[in-house]
Amino acid sequence: EDKVVQSPLSLVVHEGDTVTLNCSYEVTNFRSLLWYKQEKKAPTFLFMLTSSGIEKKSGRLSSILDKKELFSILNITATQTGDSAVYLCAVEGMDSNYQLIWGAGTKLIIKP
Amino acid sequence: NAGVMQNPRHLVRRRGQEARLRCSPMKGHSHVYWYRQLPEEGLKFMVYLQKENIIDESGMPKERFSAEFPKEGPSILRIQQVVRGDSAAYFCASSLLSSGDSTDTQYFGPGTRLTVL
């Protein structure tokens, strides 16, 4: 059965710290991995990763995919209180190129 | 360009009533997806629709749930004879492309929070 596992489930850090969120997956015919940020609203898209070893960056956020070991990490440097959210990882399989398989999320709390 | 719109934002129903959730995709998007999010869980796929067609409803319960995406108007997720277990947040997403060679990003609406009393 296809699955996506995120760790840790929750994380509390202080402003300015760097955090690394993990997402591992088992999916038939992997197509892409996506990261979303969910605050008290709908998930907002962060990154889509399809190729191994190529880092994607957006400001203080970056992400990379390892298709051999079947995981991705999301890094946030110099965290701010506005980064507090649930970070969701989702994977898309080739056989089902629309249906996203979601992890349970990592709840990140940034303390001032 | 307006994003994905969902209404109502909050919906309260008593057991046995019907719930209708609406989703207007982003302009130009013809693919709609419905997800359900239970407390402390990730989103679960329910159904994927294109205009006037249900492409995949494998994640939707066989009974009481139905979805449509007419040629004109929003996509509707309908839950008949609601039960307490239907209480959840229901998110709609839309995309420009889907099948074929391209993978396209899904953009999410704000969700409808359904509470069944």
Short mmCIF file of C-alpha atoms in Angstrom, two decimals:
data_model
loop_
_atom_site.label_atom_id
_atom_site.label_comp_id
_atom_site.label_asym_id
_atom_site.label_seq_id
_atom_site.Cartn_x
_atom_site.Cartn_y
_atom_site.Cartn_z
CA GLU A 1 0.00 0.00 0.00
CA ASP A 2 1.30 3.44 -0.91
CA LYS A 3 2.15 5.58 2.08
CA VAL A 4 3.84 8.77 3.13
CA VAL A 5 5.36 9.18 6.59
CA GLN A 6 6.44 12.49 8.02
CA SER A 7 8.64 13.10 11.02
CA PRO A 8 8.68 14.51 13.52
CA LEU A 9 4.96 14.84 14.11
CA SER A 10 5.55 18.04 16.02
CA LEU A 11 8.47 20.33 16.66
CA VAL A 12 8.96 23.35 18.89
CA VAL A 13 11.95 25.61 18.32
CA HIS A 14 12.97 29.20 19.03
CA GLU A 15 12.99 31.98 16.53
CA GLY A 16 16.21 31.99 14.55
CA ASP A 17 16.74 28.25 14.75
CA THR A 18 17.05 26.07 11.67
CA VAL A 19 14.67 23.14 11.29
CA THR A 20 14.64 20.09 9.08
CA LEU A 21 11.42 18.26 8.37
CA ASN A 22 11.42 14.75 6.94
CA CYS A 23 9.16 12.95 4.54
CA SER A 24 9.64 9.33 3.52
CA TYR A 25 7.46 7.52 1.06
CA GLU A 26 6.59 4.23 -0.50
CA VAL A 27 4.65 4.65 -3.69
CA THR A 28 4.24 2.72 -6.90
CA ASN A 29 5.89 4.46 -9.83
CA PHE A 30 6.82 7.70 -8.13
CA ARG A 31 6.13 10.82 -10.11
CA SER A 32 6.59 13.81 -7.83
CA LEU A 33 6.73 14.91 -4.21
CA LEU A 34 5.12 18.09 -3.03
CA TRP A 35 5.45 20.18 0.10
CA TYR A 36 2.61 22.33 1.37
CA LYS A 37 2.28 24.73 4.30
CA GLN A 38 -1.02 24.62 6.11
CA GLU A 39 -1.98 27.30 8.59
CA LYS A 40 -5.58 27.80 9.69
CA LYS A 41 -6.69 27.48 6.11
CA ALA A 42 -6.03 25.46 3.02
CA PRO A 43 -2.61 24.10 2.21
CA THR A 44 -0.47 26.48 0.21
CA PHE A 45 1.97 25.07 -2.27
CA LEU A 46 5.68 25.30 -1.48
CA PHE A 47 7.68 22.97 -3.72
CA MET A 48 7.35 20.22 -6.25
CA LEU A 49 10.28 17.81 -6.54
CA THR A 50 10.70 15.30 -9.30
CA SER A 51 14.44 14.79 -9.65
CA SER A 52 16.91 13.50 -7.10
CA GLY A 53 19.60 15.73 -5.71
CA ILE A 54 18.35 19.03 -7.09
CA GLU A 55 17.68 21.51 -4.34
CA LYS A 56 14.76 23.87 -4.67
CA LYS A 57 14.91 27.14 -2.78
CA SER A 58 12.48 29.86 -1.94
CA GLY A 59 13.80 32.43 0.47
CA ARG A 60 14.59 30.71 3.76
CA LEU A 61 12.97 27.47 2.65
CA SER A 62 14.68 24.76 0.67
CA SER A 63 13.93 21.17 -0.16
CA ILE A 64 15.65 18.23 -1.74
CA LEU A 65 14.61 14.78 -2.85
CA ASP A 66 16.45 11.46 -2.63
CA LYS A 67 14.75 8.96 -4.92
CA LYS A 68 17.14 6.18 -4.01
CA GLU A 69 16.42 6.35 -0.30
CA LEU A 70 12.83 7.47 -0.88
CA PHE A 71 12.70 10.60 1.19
CA SER A 72 12.70 14.35 1.06
CA ILE A 73 13.64 17.03 3.55
CA LEU A 74 12.33 20.53 3.97
CA ASN A 75 14.73 23.00 5.57
CA ILE A 76 13.77 26.30 7.09
CA THR A 77 16.60 28.58 8.18
CA ALA A 78 16.40 31.59 10.51
CA THR A 79 12.87 30.60 11.52
CA GLN A 80 10.28 33.24 12.31
CA THR A 81 7.02 33.00 14.24
CA GLY A 82 5.19 33.24 10.92
CA ASP A 83 6.67 29.90 9.97
CA SER A 84 4.50 28.23 12.58
CA ALA A 85 2.21 25.89 10.68
CA VAL A 86 1.62 22.29 9.75
CA TYR A 87 3.90 21.25 6.91
CA LEU A 88 2.40 18.60 4.70
CA CYS A 89 4.18 16.29 2.31
CA ALA A 90 2.31 14.62 -0.53
CA VAL A 91 3.41 12.18 -3.20
CA GLU A 92 2.02 11.56 -6.63
CA GLY A 93 2.36 8.21 -8.35
CA MET A 94 2.68 7.73 -12.10
CA ASP A 95 -0.27 5.40 -12.18
CA SER A 96 -2.42 7.96 -10.48
CA ASN A 97 -1.09 11.25 -11.69
CA TYR A 98 -3.62 13.31 -9.89
CA GLN A 99 -4.29 11.57 -6.63
CA LEU A 100 -2.00 12.87 -3.93
CA ILE A 101 -1.06 10.59 -1.07
CA TRP A 102 -0.61 12.70 2.01
CA GLY A 103 1.48 12.43 5.11
CA ALA A 104 -0.02 13.35 8.46
CA GLY A 105 2.05 16.52 8.62
CA THR A 106 4.63 18.04 10.95
CA LYS A 107 3.29 20.66 13.32
CA LEU A 108 5.96 23.31 13.67
CA ILE A 109 5.79 25.88 16.45
CA ILE A 110 8.23 28.75 16.51
CA LYS A 111 8.58 30.44 19.88
CA PRO A 112 9.63 34.09 19.98
CA ASN B 1 -6.94 36.02 -10.55
CA ALA B 2 -9.17 34.68 -7.81
CA GLY B 3 -8.10 31.47 -6.19
CA VAL B 4 -10.19 28.41 -5.55
CA MET B 5 -13.41 29.39 -3.82
CA GLN B 6 -15.37 27.19 -1.48
CA ASN B 7 -18.62 27.84 0.27
CA PRO B 8 -19.92 27.76 2.79
CA ARG B 9 -16.87 28.07 5.04
CA HIS B 10 -18.73 26.52 7.93
CA LEU B 11 -21.73 24.24 7.72
CA VAL B 12 -23.67 22.78 10.61
CA ARG B 13 -26.10 19.96 10.03
CA ARG B 14 -28.11 17.63 12.22
CA ARG B 15 -27.86 13.90 11.75
CA GLY B 16 -29.92 12.77 8.78
CA GLN B 17 -29.82 16.09 6.94
CA GLU B 18 -28.08 16.74 3.65
CA ALA B 19 -24.88 18.73 3.23
CA ARG B 20 -23.93 20.46 -0.01
CA LEU B 21 -20.43 21.80 -0.39
CA ARG B 22 -19.50 24.00 -3.33
CA CYS B 23 -16.19 24.57 -5.04
CA SER B 24 -15.37 27.04 -7.80
CA PRO B 25 -12.00 26.25 -9.36
CA MET B 26 -9.47 28.83 -10.39
CA LYS B 27 -10.19 30.52 -13.68
CA GLY B 28 -9.14 28.31 -16.53
CA HIS B 29 -8.88 25.17 -14.41
CA SER B 30 -11.03 22.29 -15.49
CA HIS B 31 -9.86 19.67 -13.01
CA VAL B 32 -11.28 19.48 -9.52
CA TYR B 33 -10.32 17.28 -6.59
CA TRP B 34 -12.04 16.83 -3.26
CA TYR B 35 -10.20 15.89 -0.09
CA ARG B 36 -11.37 15.25 3.44
CA GLN B 37 -9.30 16.11 6.47
CA LEU B 38 -10.14 14.53 9.78
CA PRO B 39 -8.67 15.96 12.99
CA GLU B 40 -5.00 15.10 13.47
CA GLU B 41 -4.86 13.41 10.08
CA GLY B 42 -3.58 14.31 6.66
CA LEU B 43 -5.84 14.96 3.74
CA LYS B 44 -7.53 11.95 2.17
CA PHE B 45 -8.42 11.90 -1.49
CA MET B 46 -12.09 11.49 -2.25
CA VAL B 47 -12.85 12.19 -5.88
CA TYR B 48 -11.40 13.70 -9.04
CA LEU B 49 -13.63 15.33 -11.61
CA GLN B 50 -13.30 17.06 -14.91
CA LYS B 51 -16.12 19.04 -16.46
CA GLU B 52 -19.20 16.81 -16.56
CA ASN B 53 -17.14 13.70 -15.79
CA ILE B 54 -16.15 11.79 -12.71
CA ILE B 55 -12.68 10.46 -13.41
CA ASP B 56 -11.94 8.70 -10.15
CA GLU B 57 -14.16 8.34 -7.12
CA SER B 58 -12.17 5.60 -5.46
CA GLY B 59 -11.73 7.58 -2.26
CA MET B 60 -15.37 8.41 -1.80
CA PRO B 61 -17.68 6.27 0.34
CA LYS B 62 -20.06 4.29 -1.86
CA GLU B 63 -23.13 5.38 0.03
CA ARG B 64 -24.49 8.81 0.84
CA PHE B 65 -21.67 10.68 -0.94
CA SER B 66 -21.81 12.03 -4.48
CA ALA B 67 -19.99 14.66 -6.49
CA GLU B 68 -20.57 16.51 -9.70
CA PHE B 69 -18.86 19.15 -11.79
CA PRO B 70 -21.37 20.47 -14.31
CA LYS B 71 -20.54 22.28 -17.51
CA GLU B 72 -21.61 25.51 -15.89
CA GLY B 73 -21.26 26.33 -12.24
CA PRO B 74 -19.27 25.03 -9.32
CA SER B 75 -18.41 21.49 -8.38
CA ILE B 76 -20.72 20.11 -5.69
CA LEU B 77 -19.91 17.52 -3.06
CA ARG B 78 -23.15 16.19 -1.63
CA ILE B 79 -23.50 14.17 1.53
CA GLN B 80 -26.91 12.72 2.21
CA GLN B 81 -28.17 11.66 5.63
CA VAL B 82 -25.11 12.97 7.39
CA VAL B 83 -23.73 11.21 10.45
CA ARG B 84 -21.42 12.49 13.18
CA GLY B 85 -18.47 10.76 11.54
CA ASP B 86 -18.85 13.01 8.52
CA SER B 87 -17.69 15.97 10.61
CA ALA B 88 -14.44 17.10 9.02
CA ALA B 89 -12.87 19.76 6.87
CA TYR B 90 -13.52 19.25 3.18
CA PHE B 91 -11.02 20.79 0.82
CA CYS B 92 -11.33 21.30 -2.86
CA ALA B 93 -8.37 21.76 -5.18
CA SER B 94 -8.13 22.58 -8.85
CA SER B 95 -5.48 22.23 -11.50
CA LEU B 96 -4.94 23.33 -15.05
CA LEU B 97 -3.70 20.04 -16.43
CA SER B 98 -3.74 16.57 -15.07
CA SER B 99 -3.40 13.49 -17.17
CA GLY B 100 -0.80 13.02 -19.84
CA ASP B 101 2.82 13.99 -19.62
CA SER B 102 2.50 16.95 -17.37
CA THR B 103 2.13 17.08 -13.67
CA ASP B 104 0.33 20.16 -12.59
CA THR B 105 0.09 21.73 -9.21
CA GLN B 106 -3.12 21.51 -7.28
CA TYR B 107 -4.28 24.75 -5.69
CA PHE B 108 -6.52 24.49 -2.69
CA GLY B 109 -9.59 26.34 -1.57
CA PRO B 110 -10.08 27.48 2.02
CA GLY B 111 -12.15 24.45 2.87
CA THR B 112 -15.58 23.87 4.32
CA ARG B 113 -15.76 22.77 7.91
CA LEU B 114 -18.74 20.48 8.35
CA THR B 115 -20.06 19.86 11.83
CA VAL B 116 -22.75 17.26 12.33
CA LEU B 117 -24.67 17.59 15.56
#
